[in-house]
C-alpha cells in the first residue's frame, strides 16, 4: 500500500481556483501530489448517487484513496435508545454511501463519556458489535470501520479506549488523531519517545500487522484544561504537535498509514507539507 497523504474536506484554494464539485477533487489532489481524500459527512450523510459514483470513477482514475468521516454526532454510549438507534443508522448510511464512492475506511466518533467511563465503553462495545453485524448482513463488511481518538476529556476516545473497541473485530482499525491526543493530555507530544509510546501501545493491543496500517489524523491544535479547543494550520507554529518525530517513526518502522490532515482551510496544502516532511526525514534517516 505505502504511506498515503491527503486532506479531510476541501481547501479554500480549491474554490478560489474556480472548482465547484467535490467530484473534481481526485484530479486536483493528484496534480498536487497527494494520494488520499477524506470526504466528511460531518452534518449528515448527504450525497447523491450520481456524485458518489463520479467520485469513485475519478478516484480510481487518479489513484486517490477515498475515506469517509461519519457524522460528528454519533454517540455509541448514549443512554437513550433513540440516540443509539440514530448513531447506528449514521454509521450504516456512511458505509452505504462509502460503498458507492469506493471508500476504503469510515472514521467515526465513539461518543460521550458522561456516564461512568467503563460503563460508557462497555455500552459502545455492545452497540459497535451490532453495527458490525448489520454491516456484514448488508454486504458492507469490506469497508474498514475506524473509531477515533478524541480531543476532549469528557468524550469517549482515549487511545486505550479506542484500541479496546478495535479488539472487537480484527477488521477494525483505530483513527489515531495525534492532535486530539496532544490536546486531551495537555500537550502530550514533546519528544520522539512520546510518539513511540503511542505506537508501541497500538502494537501491543492490535499486533504489528494492524499497527502498520492505522488511520491517522494530524494537524496543529489549540487546547485548554478540558482538551481540544481549535484546529490550526502548520503555519501556526505557536501550536503543536510537530510531525517530524512521528514521520521518522513511520519510516523507521516501515509503517503504511493513511495520513489525513485536518488543518483549517488549507488542509490539502498542509497534507502536502506533511508528505514533504516525511520524504525529507526518510532521505535523512536512510543515509545514517
Coordinates of C-alpha atoms in Angstrom, one line a residue:
X1 CA 0.0 0.0 0.0
X2 CA 2.7 2.6 1.0
X3 CA 2.1 5.6 3.2
X4 CA -0.6 8.0 1.8
X5 CA -1.3 11.6 2.5
X6 CA -4.4 13.7 1.9
X7 CA -6.9 16.3 3.3
X8 CA -10.0 16.0 5.3
X9 CA -12.5 18.1 3.4
X10 CA -11.8 20.7 0.7
X11 CA -9.2 23.5 0.9
X12 CA -10.3 27.1 0.3
X13 CA -7.9 27.3 -2.6
X14 CA -9.9 24.6 -4.5
X15 CA -12.8 27.0 -4.7
X16 CA -10.6 30.0 -5.2
X17 CA -9.3 28.3 -8.4
X18 CA -12.9 28.1 -9.7
X19 CA -13.7 24.5 -8.8
X20 CA -17.2 23.7 -7.6
X21 CA -17.8 20.0 -7.3
X22 CA -16.0 17.5 -5.0
X23 CA -16.0 15.2 -8.0
X24 CA -13.1 17.3 -9.2
X25 CA -11.1 16.7 -6.0
X26 CA -9.3 13.4 -7.1
X27 CA -7.7 15.1 -10.1
X28 CA -6.9 18.2 -8.2
X29 CA -5.2 16.2 -5.4
X30 CA -3.4 14.0 -7.9
X31 CA -1.9 17.0 -9.6
X32 CA -0.8 18.3 -6.2
X33 CA 1.0 15.0 -5.5
X34 CA -1.4 13.6 -2.9
X35 CA -2.9 10.1 -2.7
X36 CA -5.9 10.3 -0.3
X37 CA -9.1 12.3 0.3
X38 CA -11.3 12.1 3.4
X39 CA -14.9 13.0 2.5
X40 CA -16.7 14.4 5.5
X41 CA -20.3 13.8 6.3
X42 CA -19.9 16.0 9.4
X43 CA -23.5 17.2 9.5
X44 CA -25.3 14.2 7.9
X45 CA -24.9 11.7 5.1
X46 CA -26.0 13.8 2.1
X47 CA -24.6 12.9 -1.3
X48 CA -26.4 11.9 -4.5
X49 CA -25.8 8.5 -6.1
X50 CA -24.6 10.3 -9.2
X51 CA -21.9 12.3 -7.3
X52 CA -20.8 9.3 -5.3
X53 CA -20.3 7.3 -8.5
X54 CA -18.4 10.2 -10.1
X55 CA -16.1 10.4 -7.1
X56 CA -15.4 6.7 -7.3
X57 CA -14.7 6.8 -11.0
X58 CA -12.4 9.8 -10.7
X59 CA -10.6 8.4 -7.6
X60 CA -9.8 5.2 -9.4
X61 CA -8.7 7.2 -12.5
X62 CA -6.3 9.4 -10.5
X63 CA -5.3 6.8 -7.9
X64 CA -6.8 8.6 -4.9
X65 CA -7.8 6.5 -1.9
X66 CA -11.2 7.7 -0.6
X67 CA -12.0 7.6 3.1
X68 CA -15.1 8.9 4.9
X69 CA -15.7 10.8 8.2
X70 CA -19.1 9.8 9.5
X71 CA -21.4 12.4 11.1
X72 CA -19.9 14.1 14.2
X73 CA -22.9 13.5 16.5
X74 CA -22.6 9.7 16.7
X75 CA -22.7 8.5 20.3
X76 CA -22.5 4.7 20.7
X77 CA -22.5 5.2 24.5
X78 CA -25.8 7.2 24.7
X79 CA -28.2 6.3 27.5
X80 CA -31.2 7.0 25.3
X81 CA -32.2 4.2 22.9
X82 CA -33.3 6.7 20.2
X83 CA -29.8 8.2 20.1
X84 CA -28.3 4.7 19.9
X85 CA -30.6 3.9 17.0
X86 CA -29.7 7.1 15.2
X87 CA -26.0 6.6 15.8
X88 CA -26.1 3.1 14.3
X89 CA -28.1 4.5 11.3
X90 CA -25.5 7.2 10.7
X91 CA -22.7 4.7 10.5
X92 CA -24.7 2.3 8.2
X93 CA -25.6 5.3 6.0
X94 CA -21.9 6.3 5.9
X95 CA -20.9 2.8 4.9
X96 CA -23.7 2.6 2.2
X97 CA -22.6 5.9 0.7
X98 CA -18.9 4.8 1.0
X99 CA -19.7 1.7 -0.9
X100 CA -20.9 3.7 -3.8
X101 CA -17.9 6.0 -3.5
X102 CA -15.4 3.2 -3.4
X103 CA -14.3 4.3 0.1
X104 CA -11.8 2.1 2.0
X105 CA -12.4 3.4 5.5
X106 CA -15.1 5.1 7.7
X107 CA -13.9 7.1 10.7
X108 CA -16.4 7.8 13.5
X109 CA -16.5 9.3 16.9
X110 CA -17.2 6.7 19.7
X111 CA -19.4 9.0 21.8
X112 CA -19.7 10.7 25.2
X113 CA -18.2 9.6 28.5
X114 CA -20.7 11.5 30.6
X115 CA -21.6 8.1 32.3
X116 CA -19.0 6.2 34.2
X117 CA -16.2 5.6 31.6
X118 CA -16.2 1.9 32.0
X119 CA -20.0 1.7 31.6
X120 CA -19.8 4.1 28.6
X121 CA -17.1 2.0 26.9
X122 CA -19.0 -1.3 27.5
X123 CA -22.1 0.2 26.0
X124 CA -20.2 1.4 23.0
X125 CA -18.7 -2.0 22.5
X126 CA -22.1 -3.7 22.6
X127 CA -23.5 -1.2 20.1
X128 CA -20.5 -1.4 17.8
X129 CA -20.8 -5.2 17.7
X130 CA -24.4 -4.7 16.5
X131 CA -23.2 -2.2 13.8
X132 CA -20.6 -4.7 12.6
X133 CA -23.2 -7.5 12.3
X134 CA -25.7 -5.2 10.4
X135 CA -22.9 -4.0 8.1
X136 CA -22.0 -7.7 7.3
X137 CA -25.6 -8.6 6.7
X138 CA -25.8 -5.7 4.2
X139 CA -22.7 -6.7 2.4
X140 CA -20.7 -3.7 3.7
X141 CA -18.2 -5.5 5.8
X142 CA -15.3 -4.9 3.4
X143 CA -15.1 -1.2 4.4
X144 CA -12.9 -0.7 7.5
X145 CA -14.5 1.0 10.5
X146 CA -12.2 3.3 12.4
X147 CA -13.1 4.6 15.8
X148 CA -11.3 7.9 16.5
X149 CA -9.3 9.1 19.5
X150 CA -11.0 12.3 20.8
X151 CA -9.7 15.6 22.0
X152 CA -12.0 16.5 24.9
X153 CA -11.7 14.8 28.3
X154 CA -15.5 14.3 28.6
X155 CA -15.5 12.3 25.4
X156 CA -15.0 8.6 25.0
X157 CA -11.8 8.2 23.0
X158 CA -8.6 7.8 24.9
X159 CA -6.1 5.8 23.0
X160 CA -6.7 2.8 25.2
X161 CA -10.5 3.1 24.8
X162 CA -10.3 3.2 21.1
X163 CA -7.9 0.2 21.0
X164 CA -10.2 -1.8 23.2
X165 CA -13.1 -1.1 20.7
X166 CA -10.8 -2.2 17.9
X167 CA -10.2 -5.6 19.7
X168 CA -13.9 -6.5 18.9
X169 CA -13.1 -7.4 15.3
X170 CA -9.8 -7.8 13.5
X171 CA -11.1 -5.7 10.6
X172 CA -11.4 -2.6 12.8
X173 CA -8.5 -0.1 12.8
X174 CA -8.1 3.0 15.0
X175 CA -8.2 6.5 13.7
X176 CA -5.3 7.9 15.8
X177 CA -5.8 11.7 15.9
X178 CA -2.5 12.9 17.2
X179 CA -3.8 16.5 17.6
X180 CA -6.6 15.1 19.8
X181 CA -4.2 13.1 21.9
X182 CA -2.0 16.1 22.2
X183 CA -4.9 18.3 23.4
X184 CA -6.6 15.9 25.8
X185 CA -3.3 15.2 27.5
X186 CA -2.4 18.9 27.7
X187 CA 0.5 18.9 25.3
X188 CA 1.4 15.2 25.2
X189 CA 3.9 15.2 22.3
X190 CA 7.2 16.8 23.3
X191 CA 9.7 14.2 22.0
X192 CA 10.0 11.2 19.7
X193 CA 9.7 9.0 22.8
X194 CA 6.1 10.3 23.4
X195 CA 5.1 9.3 19.9
X196 CA 6.9 6.0 20.3
X197 CA 4.9 5.2 23.4
X198 CA 1.7 5.6 21.4
X199 CA 2.8 3.4 18.5
X200 CA 4.1 0.7 21.0
X201 CA 0.7 0.8 22.7
X202 CA -1.1 0.3 19.4
X203 CA 1.2 -2.6 18.5
X204 CA 0.6 -4.2 22.0
X205 CA -3.2 -4.1 21.6
X206 CA -3.5 -4.9 17.8
X207 CA -0.3 -6.6 16.7
X208 CA 2.3 -5.4 14.2
X209 CA 0.3 -6.0 11.0
X210 CA -2.7 -3.8 12.0
X211 CA -0.5 -1.2 13.7
X212 CA 1.4 -0.8 10.4
X213 CA -1.7 0.4 8.5
X214 CA -3.5 2.6 11.1
X215 CA -5.6 5.6 10.0
X216 CA -4.1 8.9 11.1
X217 CA -5.4 12.4 11.6
X218 CA -2.8 15.2 12.0
X219 CA -2.9 19.0 12.5
X220 CA -1.7 21.6 15.0
X221 CA -4.2 22.2 17.8
X222 CA -5.1 24.7 20.5
X223 CA -6.3 23.3 23.8
X224 CA -7.5 24.2 27.3
X225 CA -7.5 22.2 30.6
X226 CA -10.6 20.4 29.2
X227 CA -8.8 19.4 26.0
X228 CA -9.4 20.4 22.4
X229 CA -10.3 24.0 21.5
X230 CA -9.5 24.6 17.9
X231 CA -7.5 23.0 15.0
X232 CA -4.9 25.3 13.3
X233 CA -2.6 25.0 10.3
X234 CA 1.1 24.0 10.1
X235 CA 1.9 27.7 9.6
X236 CA 0.6 28.4 13.2
X237 CA 3.8 27.4 14.8
X238 CA 2.8 28.5 18.3
X239 CA 0.7 25.3 18.5
X240 CA 1.8 21.7 18.5
X241 CA 2.3 18.9 17.9
X242 CA 5.2 18.6 15.5
X243 CA 5.0 16.0 12.7
X244 CA 8.8 15.3 12.1
X245 CA 9.3 12.9 15.0
X246 CA 6.2 10.9 14.1
X247 CA 7.3 10.8 10.4
X248 CA 10.7 9.4 11.5
X249 CA 8.9 6.6 13.4
X250 CA 6.6 5.9 10.4
X251 CA 9.7 5.5 8.2
X252 CA 11.9 3.5 10.6
X253 CA 9.0 1.1 11.4
X254 CA 8.1 0.7 7.7
X255 CA 4.6 1.8 8.5
X256 CA 2.0 2.5 5.8
X257 CA -0.8 4.6 7.4
X258 CA -3.2 6.8 5.6
X259 CA -2.4 10.3 7.0
X260 CA -5.3 12.7 6.8
X261 CA -4.6 16.4 7.5
X262 CA -7.3 18.3 9.4
X263 CA -5.8 21.8 9.2
X264 CA -8.2 24.8 9.0
X265 CA -9.0 25.9 5.4
X266 CA -5.6 24.7 3.9
X267 CA -5.8 21.0 4.7
X268 CA -4.6 19.9 1.2
X269 CA -1.6 22.3 1.3
X270 CA -0.7 21.1 4.8
X271 CA -1.2 17.4 3.7
X272 CA 1.4 18.1 1.0
X273 CA 3.7 19.7 3.6
X274 CA 3.3 16.6 5.9
X275 CA 4.3 14.5 2.9
X276 CA 7.3 16.7 2.2
X277 CA 8.4 16.4 5.9
X278 CA 8.1 12.6 5.6
X279 CA 10.2 12.4 2.5
X280 CA 12.9 14.7 3.9
X281 CA 13.0 12.6 7.1
X282 CA 13.2 9.4 5.0
X283 CA 16.1 10.7 3.0
X284 CA 18.0 11.8 6.1
X285 CA 17.4 8.6 8.1
X286 CA 18.2 6.3 5.1
X287 CA 21.7 8.0 4.9
X288 CA 22.6 7.2 8.5

